[in-house]
Amino acid sequence: MKQSLTSARRPLEILIHIISWGIVFGFPFFFIDRAGNSINWSAYLRHSAVPISFVTVFYLNYFLLVPFLLFREQKNKYIIYNILLVCIIGLLLHIWQSLNAPVPPIKKPHMPPGWIFFVRDILSLIFTIGLSAAIRMSARWGEAEAARREAEKSRTEAELKNLRNQLNPHFLLNTLNNIYALIAFDSDKAQQAVQELSKLLRYVLYDNQQNYVPLCKEVDFIRNYIELMRIRLSGNVEVITQLDIQPDSQTKIAPLIFISLIENAFKHGISPTEPSFIHILISENKEEIRCEIRNSCHPKTNMDKSGSGIGLEQVSKRLELSYPGRYRWDKAISEDGKEYISKLLIFNHPQP
């Protein structure tokens, strides 16, 4: 990836260099005398000595001194070599201009001394060196930033894959526990549950391997899961579902992001002896996807070892990885302690 990005950017960099130096070498045309339409090339060559010196120090730094000394933490050598480079090229430039400067017929009374021009050229060379180092370091920083983003993306994808791989056996274990409970008192319902489970596993094994799936597929999976859970419920449990999405909604959603919340409702919201309820709402609009679950609160006792709470921990981690700054998850128990409320909002855009 890094090599492909560098290759794609290379022609643009070359074009920028050509245009920039074309402008620099075009300046001497403004300082030479022209006789009609002809160009005094000897005068142009004399004035071009300055741009040539700029090109020399620029690319000596760009290709040699910056990558082989400055980037390798040899700052002292880098400074010394550049001081020598500036002194040598500045001296050669001064000698060249002295030898090739035209002799004016009348000496101007306010002509500045020659050392002023020498200092000007030295400062220009130093500026050119700084510009070369800044451009080279900026390019290196851009490559490092691109590599960092790529590494961060790979790490995030690996973490998400690991969480999904953990979720699959966790989901399967909970479902098999439900089927096991059915076998003891209703073998026909247990057989029906196995058929429903096969539909769910097809989704888990194939669609769950993608980072995002259409919301309509995720809701179909949730609908099948709820129907599977209904099989083992008694008559004193009220399950109401409201799935307000378009039947063919292509809104992208992280797979199985809601299932642990629904599992948690069936785990803690049902009592074998007391009336219970589970209300599930999933909706979408242009701004957000909403998953709101309300259920009666019947916490498991210490003797109940079903589940370990890993599902909700995974939801929190996956939300941070998949939707940083784009979700809000509120969880609360009513004041009388009889109702548990979970509201998860996934926004289409980052929130301020």
mmCIF file of C-alpha atoms in Angstrom:
data_model
loop_
_atom_site.group_PDB
_atom_site.id
_atom_site.type_symbol
_atom_site.label_atom_id
_atom_site.label_comp_id
_atom_site.label_asym_id
_atom_site.label_seq_id
_atom_site.Cartn_x
_atom_site.Cartn_y
_atom_site.Cartn_z
ATOM 1 C CA MET A 1 0.000 0.000 0.000
ATOM 2 C CA LYS A 2 2.734 2.440 0.951
ATOM 3 C CA GLN A 3 4.652 1.682 -2.266
ATOM 4 C CA SER A 4 1.550 2.197 -4.427
ATOM 5 C CA LEU A 5 0.805 5.557 -2.786
ATOM 6 C CA THR A 6 4.401 6.690 -3.306
ATOM 7 C CA SER A 7 4.331 5.608 -6.961
ATOM 8 C CA ALA A 8 1.065 7.462 -7.574
ATOM 9 C CA ARG A 9 2.452 10.635 -6.008
ATOM 10 C CA ARG A 10 5.815 10.555 -7.836
ATOM 11 C CA PRO A 11 4.675 12.083 -11.195
ATOM 12 C CA LEU A 12 3.055 14.994 -9.356
ATOM 13 C CA GLU A 13 6.252 15.650 -7.390
ATOM 14 C CA ILE A 14 8.336 15.641 -10.589
ATOM 15 C CA LEU A 15 5.900 18.032 -12.255
ATOM 16 C CA ILE A 16 6.061 20.422 -9.275
ATOM 17 C CA HIS A 17 9.879 20.380 -9.382
ATOM 18 C CA ILE A 18 9.924 21.099 -13.133
ATOM 19 C CA ILE A 19 7.476 23.988 -12.840
ATOM 20 C CA SER A 20 9.236 25.499 -9.818
ATOM 21 C CA TRP A 21 12.699 25.433 -11.335
ATOM 22 C CA GLY A 22 11.307 26.616 -14.661
ATOM 23 C CA ILE A 23 10.085 29.739 -12.882
ATOM 24 C CA VAL A 24 13.445 30.203 -11.120
ATOM 25 C CA PHE A 25 15.413 29.891 -14.351
ATOM 26 C CA GLY A 26 13.011 32.257 -16.051
ATOM 27 C CA PHE A 27 13.959 35.149 -13.742
ATOM 28 C CA PRO A 28 17.294 35.937 -15.486
ATOM 29 C CA PHE A 29 15.350 36.951 -18.628
ATOM 30 C CA PHE A 30 14.177 40.027 -16.723
ATOM 31 C CA PHE A 31 17.765 41.171 -16.036
ATOM 32 C CA ILE A 32 19.354 40.946 -19.477
ATOM 33 C CA ASP A 33 19.348 43.504 -22.263
ATOM 34 C CA ARG A 34 17.539 42.570 -25.445
ATOM 35 C CA ALA A 35 18.335 43.842 -28.904
ATOM 36 C CA GLY A 36 15.079 43.541 -30.801
ATOM 37 C CA ASN A 37 13.798 39.970 -30.532
ATOM 38 C CA SER A 38 17.227 38.383 -29.961
ATOM 39 C CA ILE A 39 18.397 37.152 -26.564
ATOM 40 C CA ASN A 40 21.874 37.807 -25.213
ATOM 41 C CA TRP A 41 22.657 34.232 -24.140
ATOM 42 C CA SER A 42 26.027 35.132 -22.633
ATOM 43 C CA ALA A 43 24.270 37.584 -20.313
ATOM 44 C CA TYR A 44 21.623 34.966 -19.527
ATOM 45 C CA LEU A 45 24.347 32.440 -18.638
ATOM 46 C CA ARG A 46 25.988 34.991 -16.356
ATOM 47 C CA HIS A 47 22.728 35.629 -14.491
ATOM 48 C CA SER A 48 21.870 31.900 -14.429
ATOM 49 C CA ALA A 49 24.796 31.170 -12.144
ATOM 50 C CA VAL A 50 22.597 31.978 -9.117
ATOM 51 C CA PRO A 51 19.737 29.577 -10.041
ATOM 52 C CA ILE A 52 22.304 26.884 -10.870
ATOM 53 C CA SER A 53 23.851 27.287 -7.419
ATOM 54 C CA PHE A 54 20.363 27.010 -5.865
ATOM 55 C CA VAL A 55 19.674 23.788 -7.794
ATOM 56 C CA THR A 56 23.016 22.353 -6.686
ATOM 57 C CA VAL A 57 22.566 22.916 -2.937
ATOM 58 C CA PHE A 58 18.868 21.984 -3.115
ATOM 59 C CA TYR A 59 19.365 18.546 -4.659
ATOM 60 C CA LEU A 60 22.564 17.752 -2.793
ATOM 61 C CA ASN A 61 20.473 18.133 0.354
ATOM 62 C CA TYR A 62 17.337 16.567 -1.084
ATOM 63 C CA PHE A 63 18.973 13.351 -2.311
ATOM 64 C CA LEU A 64 22.130 13.020 -0.155
ATOM 65 C CA LEU A 65 22.600 15.103 2.965
ATOM 66 C CA VAL A 66 19.044 15.011 4.355
ATOM 67 C CA PRO A 67 18.290 11.286 3.865
ATOM 68 C CA PHE A 68 21.796 9.994 4.679
ATOM 69 C CA LEU A 69 22.739 12.351 7.509
ATOM 70 C CA LEU A 70 19.757 14.245 8.948
ATOM 71 C CA PHE A 71 17.369 11.270 8.848
ATOM 72 C CA ARG A 72 20.036 9.086 10.459
ATOM 73 C CA GLU A 73 20.469 11.399 13.429
ATOM 74 C CA GLN A 74 23.886 12.688 12.248
ATOM 75 C CA LYS A 75 22.954 16.341 12.718
ATOM 76 C CA ASN A 76 26.482 17.596 13.419
ATOM 77 C CA LYS A 77 27.816 16.150 10.175
ATOM 78 C CA TYR A 78 24.792 17.536 8.340
ATOM 79 C CA ILE A 79 25.450 21.061 9.622
ATOM 80 C CA ILE A 80 29.203 20.911 8.953
ATOM 81 C CA TYR A 81 28.763 19.619 5.400
ATOM 82 C CA ASN A 82 26.198 22.318 4.649
ATOM 83 C CA ILE A 83 28.478 25.053 6.035
ATOM 84 C CA LEU A 84 31.266 23.836 3.760
ATOM 85 C CA LEU A 85 28.829 23.538 0.850
ATOM 86 C CA VAL A 86 27.536 27.092 1.316
ATOM 87 C CA CYS A 87 31.047 28.536 1.684
ATOM 88 C CA ILE A 88 32.415 26.769 -1.395
ATOM 89 C CA ILE A 89 29.456 27.474 -3.689
ATOM 90 C CA GLY A 90 29.103 31.031 -2.336
ATOM 91 C CA LEU A 91 32.791 31.695 -3.036
ATOM 92 C CA LEU A 92 32.627 30.167 -6.526
ATOM 93 C CA LEU A 93 29.510 32.186 -7.240
ATOM 94 C CA HIS A 94 31.216 35.398 -6.089
ATOM 95 C CA ILE A 95 34.306 34.696 -8.219
ATOM 96 C CA TRP A 96 32.140 33.905 -11.250
ATOM 97 C CA GLN A 97 30.159 37.108 -10.900
ATOM 98 C CA SER A 98 33.331 39.147 -10.369
ATOM 99 C CA LEU A 99 34.979 37.758 -13.484
ATOM 100 C CA ASN A 100 31.918 38.098 -15.698
ATOM 101 C CA ALA A 101 30.404 41.332 -14.405
ATOM 102 C CA PRO A 102 30.246 44.011 -17.105
ATOM 103 C CA VAL A 103 32.255 47.153 -16.448
ATOM 104 C CA PRO A 104 29.897 50.146 -16.253
ATOM 105 C CA PRO A 105 31.045 53.179 -18.263
ATOM 106 C CA ILE A 106 30.450 55.451 -15.287
ATOM 107 C CA LYS A 107 30.698 54.242 -11.704
ATOM 108 C CA LYS A 108 27.532 55.001 -9.800
ATOM 109 C CA PRO A 109 28.214 57.034 -6.622
ATOM 110 C CA HIS A 110 25.735 55.087 -4.470
ATOM 111 C CA MET A 111 26.691 51.573 -5.622
ATOM 112 C CA PRO A 112 26.695 49.197 -2.577
ATOM 113 C CA PRO A 113 29.935 47.362 -1.748
ATOM 114 C CA GLY A 114 30.535 43.914 -3.205
ATOM 115 C CA TRP A 115 30.312 42.084 0.122
ATOM 116 C CA ILE A 116 26.601 42.982 0.317
ATOM 117 C CA PHE A 117 25.938 40.819 -2.728
ATOM 118 C CA PHE A 118 28.083 38.042 -1.286
ATOM 119 C CA VAL A 119 26.073 38.035 1.955
ATOM 120 C CA ARG A 120 22.844 38.093 -0.065
ATOM 121 C CA ASP A 121 23.901 35.010 -2.011
ATOM 122 C CA ILE A 122 24.988 33.177 1.163
ATOM 123 C CA LEU A 123 21.627 33.867 2.821
ATOM 124 C CA SER A 124 19.804 32.728 -0.327
ATOM 125 C CA LEU A 125 21.766 29.473 -0.321
ATOM 126 C CA ILE A 126 20.959 28.906 3.355
ATOM 127 C CA PHE A 127 17.276 29.525 2.617
ATOM 128 C CA THR A 128 17.431 27.035 -0.265
ATOM 129 C CA ILE A 129 18.974 24.405 2.028
ATOM 130 C CA GLY A 130 16.238 24.972 4.609
ATOM 131 C CA LEU A 131 13.573 24.705 1.918
ATOM 132 C CA SER A 132 15.050 21.444 0.633
ATOM 133 C CA ALA A 133 15.167 19.951 4.140
ATOM 134 C CA ALA A 134 11.600 21.119 4.882
ATOM 135 C CA ILE A 135 10.212 19.574 1.683
ATOM 136 C CA ARG A 136 12.084 16.303 2.247
ATOM 137 C CA MET A 137 11.004 16.078 5.884
ATOM 138 C CA SER A 138 7.422 16.950 4.962
ATOM 139 C CA ALA A 139 7.357 14.128 2.404
ATOM 140 C CA ARG A 140 8.837 11.744 4.958
ATOM 141 C CA TRP A 141 6.283 12.813 7.551
ATOM 142 C CA GLY A 142 3.495 12.228 5.023
ATOM 143 C CA GLU A 143 4.778 8.720 4.289
ATOM 144 C CA ALA A 144 5.113 7.972 8.008
ATOM 145 C CA GLU A 145 1.585 9.261 8.656
ATOM 146 C CA ALA A 146 0.195 7.141 5.812
ATOM 147 C CA ALA A 147 2.028 4.094 7.189
ATOM 148 C CA ARG A 148 0.697 4.835 10.682
ATOM 149 C CA ARG A 149 -2.875 5.095 9.403
ATOM 150 C CA GLU A 150 -2.461 1.855 7.472
ATOM 151 C CA ALA A 151 -1.080 0.099 10.557
ATOM 152 C CA GLU A 152 -3.916 1.495 12.674
ATOM 153 C CA LYS A 153 -6.455 0.294 10.122
ATOM 154 C CA SER A 154 -4.885 -3.174 10.064
ATOM 155 C CA ARG A 155 -4.846 -3.311 13.861
ATOM 156 C CA THR A 156 -8.484 -2.242 14.059
ATOM 157 C CA GLU A 157 -9.525 -4.825 11.477
ATOM 158 C CA ALA A 158 -7.598 -7.510 13.370
ATOM 159 C CA GLU A 159 -9.282 -6.546 16.648
ATOM 160 C CA LEU A 160 -12.716 -6.565 15.021
ATOM 161 C CA LYS A 161 -12.050 -9.957 13.486
ATOM 162 C CA ASN A 162 -10.909 -11.279 16.852
ATOM 163 C CA LEU A 163 -14.058 -9.934 18.531
ATOM 164 C CA ARG A 164 -16.263 -11.497 15.859
ATOM 165 C CA ASN A 165 -14.483 -14.811 16.274
ATOM 166 C CA GLN A 166 -15.139 -14.613 20.016
ATOM 167 C CA LEU A 167 -18.776 -13.693 19.468
ATOM 168 C CA ASN A 168 -19.564 -16.671 17.242
ATOM 169 C CA PRO A 169 -18.938 -19.395 19.858
ATOM 170 C CA HIS A 170 -20.495 -17.193 22.566
ATOM 171 C CA PHE A 171 -23.678 -16.786 20.514
ATOM 172 C CA LEU A 172 -23.717 -20.481 19.608
ATOM 173 C CA LEU A 173 -23.270 -21.531 23.245
ATOM 174 C CA ASN A 174 -26.210 -19.433 24.419
ATOM 175 C CA THR A 175 -28.447 -20.758 21.641
ATOM 176 C CA LEU A 176 -27.491 -24.370 22.289
ATOM 177 C CA ASN A 177 -28.304 -23.876 25.983
ATOM 178 C CA ASN A 178 -31.790 -22.780 24.957
ATOM 179 C CA ILE A 179 -32.245 -25.812 22.700
ATOM 180 C CA TYR A 180 -30.956 -28.115 25.451
ATOM 181 C CA ALA A 181 -33.615 -26.717 27.800
ATOM 182 C CA LEU A 182 -36.300 -27.401 25.174
ATOM 183 C CA ILE A 183 -35.306 -31.027 24.675
ATOM 184 C CA ALA A 184 -36.277 -31.869 28.236
ATOM 185 C CA PHE A 185 -39.949 -30.895 27.881
ATOM 186 C CA ASP A 186 -40.792 -30.464 24.180
ATOM 187 C CA SER A 187 -38.812 -32.398 21.596
ATOM 188 C CA ASP A 188 -40.910 -31.041 18.699
ATOM 189 C CA LYS A 189 -40.033 -27.475 19.610
ATOM 190 C CA ALA A 190 -36.415 -28.532 20.001
ATOM 191 C CA GLN A 191 -36.392 -29.848 16.432
ATOM 192 C CA GLN A 192 -37.924 -26.599 15.188
ATOM 193 C CA ALA A 193 -35.276 -24.678 17.127
ATOM 194 C CA VAL A 194 -32.501 -26.641 15.432
ATOM 195 C CA GLN A 195 -33.935 -25.687 12.038
ATOM 196 C CA GLU A 196 -34.090 -22.028 13.044
ATOM 197 C CA LEU A 197 -30.540 -22.267 14.361
ATOM 198 C CA SER A 198 -29.294 -23.505 10.995
ATOM 199 C CA LYS A 199 -30.636 -20.305 9.377
ATOM 200 C CA LEU A 200 -28.885 -18.187 11.958
ATOM 201 C CA LEU A 201 -25.604 -20.026 11.615
ATOM 202 C CA ARG A 202 -25.641 -19.499 7.852
ATOM 203 C CA TYR A 203 -25.684 -15.745 8.479
ATOM 204 C CA VAL A 204 -23.081 -15.918 11.249
ATOM 205 C CA LEU A 205 -20.659 -18.028 9.226
ATOM 206 C CA TYR A 206 -20.823 -16.044 5.988
ATOM 207 C CA ASP A 207 -22.127 -12.484 6.389
ATOM 208 C CA ASN A 208 -20.420 -11.987 9.746
ATOM 209 C CA GLN A 209 -17.023 -12.141 8.034
ATOM 210 C CA GLN A 210 -17.653 -8.714 6.473
ATOM 211 C CA ASN A 211 -16.958 -5.476 8.312
ATOM 212 C CA TYR A 212 -20.392 -4.099 7.429
ATOM 213 C CA VAL A 213 -23.628 -5.625 6.116
ATOM 214 C CA PRO A 214 -26.915 -4.118 4.862
ATOM 215 C CA LEU A 215 -29.261 -3.262 7.715
ATOM 216 C CA CYS A 216 -32.064 -5.296 6.122
ATOM 217 C CA LYS A 217 -29.988 -8.493 6.435
ATOM 218 C CA GLU A 218 -29.091 -7.738 10.030
ATOM 219 C CA VAL A 219 -32.741 -7.150 10.907
ATOM 220 C CA ASP A 220 -33.766 -10.396 9.201
ATOM 221 C CA PHE A 221 -31.223 -12.191 11.349
ATOM 222 C CA ILE A 222 -32.571 -10.494 14.489
ATOM 223 C CA ARG A 223 -36.134 -11.391 13.521
ATOM 224 C CA ASN A 224 -35.174 -15.080 13.090
ATOM 225 C CA TYR A 225 -33.309 -15.047 16.396
ATOM 226 C CA ILE A 226 -36.310 -13.631 18.248
ATOM 227 C CA GLU A 227 -38.560 -16.270 16.723
ATOM 228 C CA LEU A 228 -36.110 -18.922 17.912
ATOM 229 C CA MET A 229 -36.247 -17.495 21.420
ATOM 230 C CA ARG A 230 -40.042 -17.407 21.380
ATOM 231 C CA ILE A 231 -40.171 -21.187 21.053
ATOM 232 C CA ARG A 232 -39.116 -21.774 24.639
ATOM 233 C CA LEU A 233 -41.100 -18.926 26.213
ATOM 234 C CA SER A 234 -44.111 -19.532 28.417
ATOM 235 C CA GLY A 235 -47.401 -17.699 28.201
ATOM 236 C CA ASN A 236 -46.532 -15.182 30.918
ATOM 237 C CA VAL A 237 -43.821 -13.548 28.758
ATOM 238 C CA GLU A 238 -44.765 -10.679 26.443
ATOM 239 C CA VAL A 239 -42.402 -10.080 23.516
ATOM 240 C CA ILE A 240 -43.121 -7.064 21.327
ATOM 241 C CA THR A 241 -40.886 -6.195 18.404
ATOM 242 C CA GLN A 242 -41.033 -3.040 16.293
ATOM 243 C CA LEU A 243 -38.660 -3.084 13.332
ATOM 244 C CA ASP A 244 -39.129 0.229 11.537
ATOM 245 C CA ILE A 245 -36.742 -0.021 8.615
ATOM 246 C CA GLN A 246 -37.169 -0.317 4.883
ATOM 247 C CA PRO A 247 -37.431 -3.972 3.748
ATOM 248 C CA ASP A 248 -34.522 -3.449 1.353
ATOM 249 C CA SER A 249 -32.513 -0.982 3.482
ATOM 250 C CA GLN A 250 -28.887 -0.878 2.310
ATOM 251 C CA THR A 251 -27.658 1.196 5.249
ATOM 252 C CA LYS A 252 -24.391 -0.350 6.366
ATOM 253 C CA ILE A 253 -24.145 -1.703 9.904
ATOM 254 C CA ALA A 254 -21.543 -3.764 11.761
ATOM 255 C CA PRO A 255 -22.857 -7.356 11.831
ATOM 256 C CA LEU A 256 -24.202 -8.759 15.107
ATOM 257 C CA ILE A 257 -23.777 -5.396 16.834
ATOM 258 C CA PHE A 258 -27.295 -5.593 18.354
ATOM 259 C CA ILE A 259 -27.567 -9.319 19.047
ATOM 260 C CA SER A 260 -25.777 -9.247 22.407
ATOM 261 C CA LEU A 261 -28.207 -6.581 23.632
ATOM 262 C CA ILE A 262 -31.138 -8.769 22.627
ATOM 263 C CA GLU A 263 -29.514 -11.838 24.184
ATOM 264 C CA ASN A 264 -29.072 -9.887 27.377
ATOM 265 C CA ALA A 265 -32.789 -9.017 27.379
ATOM 266 C CA PHE A 266 -33.812 -12.671 27.050
ATOM 267 C CA LYS A 267 -31.319 -13.659 29.715
ATOM 268 C CA HIS A 268 -32.238 -11.086 32.381
ATOM 269 C CA GLY A 269 -35.749 -10.126 31.317
ATOM 270 C CA ILE A 270 -37.546 -13.427 31.782
ATOM 271 C CA SER A 271 -38.689 -15.042 35.000
ATOM 272 C CA PRO A 272 -40.013 -18.628 35.132
ATOM 273 C CA THR A 273 -42.573 -17.641 37.787
ATOM 274 C CA GLU A 274 -43.386 -13.943 37.329
ATOM 275 C CA PRO A 275 -44.943 -12.051 34.403
ATOM 276 C CA SER A 276 -42.190 -10.692 32.153
ATOM 277 C CA PHE A 277 -41.857 -8.544 29.075
ATOM 278 C CA ILE A 278 -39.326 -7.691 26.361
ATOM 279 C CA HIS A 279 -39.905 -4.737 24.021
ATOM 280 C CA ILE A 280 -37.508 -4.342 21.107
ATOM 281 C CA LEU A 281 -37.413 -1.328 18.779
ATOM 282 C CA ILE A 282 -35.040 -0.976 15.842
ATOM 283 C CA SER A 283 -35.505 2.003 13.531
ATOM 284 C CA GLU A 284 -33.557 4.193 11.147
ATOM 285 C CA ASN A 285 -33.741 7.655 9.638
ATOM 286 C CA LYS A 286 -31.387 9.973 7.798
ATOM 287 C CA GLU A 287 -29.530 10.839 10.986
ATOM 288 C CA GLU A 288 -29.244 7.622 12.985
ATOM 289 C CA ILE A 289 -29.961 3.965 13.582
ATOM 290 C CA ARG A 290 -31.716 3.313 16.896
ATOM 291 C CA CYS A 291 -31.856 0.100 18.910
ATOM 292 C CA GLU A 292 -33.962 0.475 22.058
ATOM 293 C CA ILE A 293 -34.694 -2.478 24.323
ATOM 294 C CA ARG A 294 -36.866 -2.466 27.440
ATOM 295 C CA ASN A 295 -37.311 -5.591 29.510
ATOM 296 C CA SER A 296 -38.444 -6.621 32.946
ATOM 297 C CA CYS A 297 -35.513 -6.870 35.309
ATOM 298 C CA HIS A 298 -34.898 -10.318 36.753
ATOM 299 C CA PRO A 299 -31.168 -10.493 37.534
ATOM 300 C CA LYS A 300 -29.635 -13.945 37.589
ATOM 301 C CA THR A 301 -28.572 -15.379 40.888
ATOM 302 C CA ASN A 302 -25.067 -16.520 41.750
ATOM 303 C CA MET A 303 -26.221 -20.089 41.183
ATOM 304 C CA ASP A 304 -27.044 -19.339 37.536
ATOM 305 C CA LYS A 305 -23.844 -19.807 35.535
ATOM 306 C CA SER A 306 -25.337 -19.222 32.089
ATOM 307 C CA GLY A 307 -23.398 -16.554 30.241
ATOM 308 C CA SER A 308 -20.400 -14.601 31.479
ATOM 309 C CA GLY A 309 -21.131 -11.017 30.410
ATOM 310 C CA ILE A 310 -18.651 -11.201 27.542
ATOM 311 C CA GLY A 311 -21.328 -10.171 25.019
ATOM 312 C CA LEU A 312 -21.860 -6.648 26.377
ATOM 313 C CA GLU A 313 -18.119 -6.107 26.756
ATOM 314 C CA GLN A 314 -17.696 -6.990 23.094
ATOM 315 C CA VAL A 315 -20.450 -4.570 22.097
ATOM 316 C CA SER A 316 -18.631 -1.735 23.848
ATOM 317 C CA LYS A 317 -15.284 -2.610 22.227
ATOM 318 C CA ARG A 318 -16.778 -3.029 18.765
ATOM 319 C CA LEU A 319 -18.603 0.287 19.004
ATOM 320 C CA GLU A 320 -15.344 2.064 19.841
ATOM 321 C CA LEU A 321 -13.571 0.395 16.931
ATOM 322 C CA SER A 322 -16.335 0.646 14.323
ATOM 323 C CA TYR A 323 -18.064 3.896 15.298
ATOM 324 C CA PRO A 324 -15.675 6.175 17.216
ATOM 325 C CA GLY A 325 -17.465 9.433 17.960
ATOM 326 C CA ARG A 326 -20.577 8.212 16.166
ATOM 327 C CA TYR A 327 -22.614 6.426 18.815
ATOM 328 C CA ARG A 328 -24.329 6.902 22.161
ATOM 329 C CA TRP A 329 -25.234 3.987 24.400
ATOM 330 C CA ASP A 330 -27.375 4.648 27.463
ATOM 331 C CA LYS A 331 -28.122 1.860 29.966
ATOM 332 C CA ALA A 332 -30.251 2.249 33.082
ATOM 333 C CA ILE A 333 -32.561 0.483 35.533
ATOM 334 C CA SER A 334 -35.844 2.166 36.405
ATOM 335 C CA GLU A 335 -36.233 3.703 39.855
ATOM 336 C CA ASP A 336 -38.425 0.845 41.064
ATOM 337 C CA GLY A 337 -35.835 -1.665 39.806
ATOM 338 C CA LYS A 338 -38.374 -3.516 37.661
ATOM 339 C CA GLU A 339 -37.327 -2.376 34.183
ATOM 340 C CA TYR A 340 -33.981 -2.373 32.373
ATOM 341 C CA ILE A 341 -33.565 0.088 29.487
ATOM 342 C CA SER A 342 -30.852 0.015 26.828
ATOM 343 C CA LYS A 343 -30.725 2.707 24.114
ATOM 344 C CA LEU A 344 -28.067 2.493 21.429
ATOM 345 C CA LEU A 345 -27.881 5.222 18.789
ATOM 346 C CA ILE A 346 -25.490 4.929 15.838
ATOM 347 C CA PHE A 347 -25.169 8.247 14.016
ATOM 348 C CA ASN A 348 -24.479 8.607 10.321
ATOM 349 C CA HIS A 349 -22.036 11.446 11.036
ATOM 350 C CA PRO A 350 -19.619 12.189 13.913
ATOM 351 C CA GLN A 351 -21.196 14.131 16.754
ATOM 352 C CA PRO A 352 -19.739 17.450 18.006
#
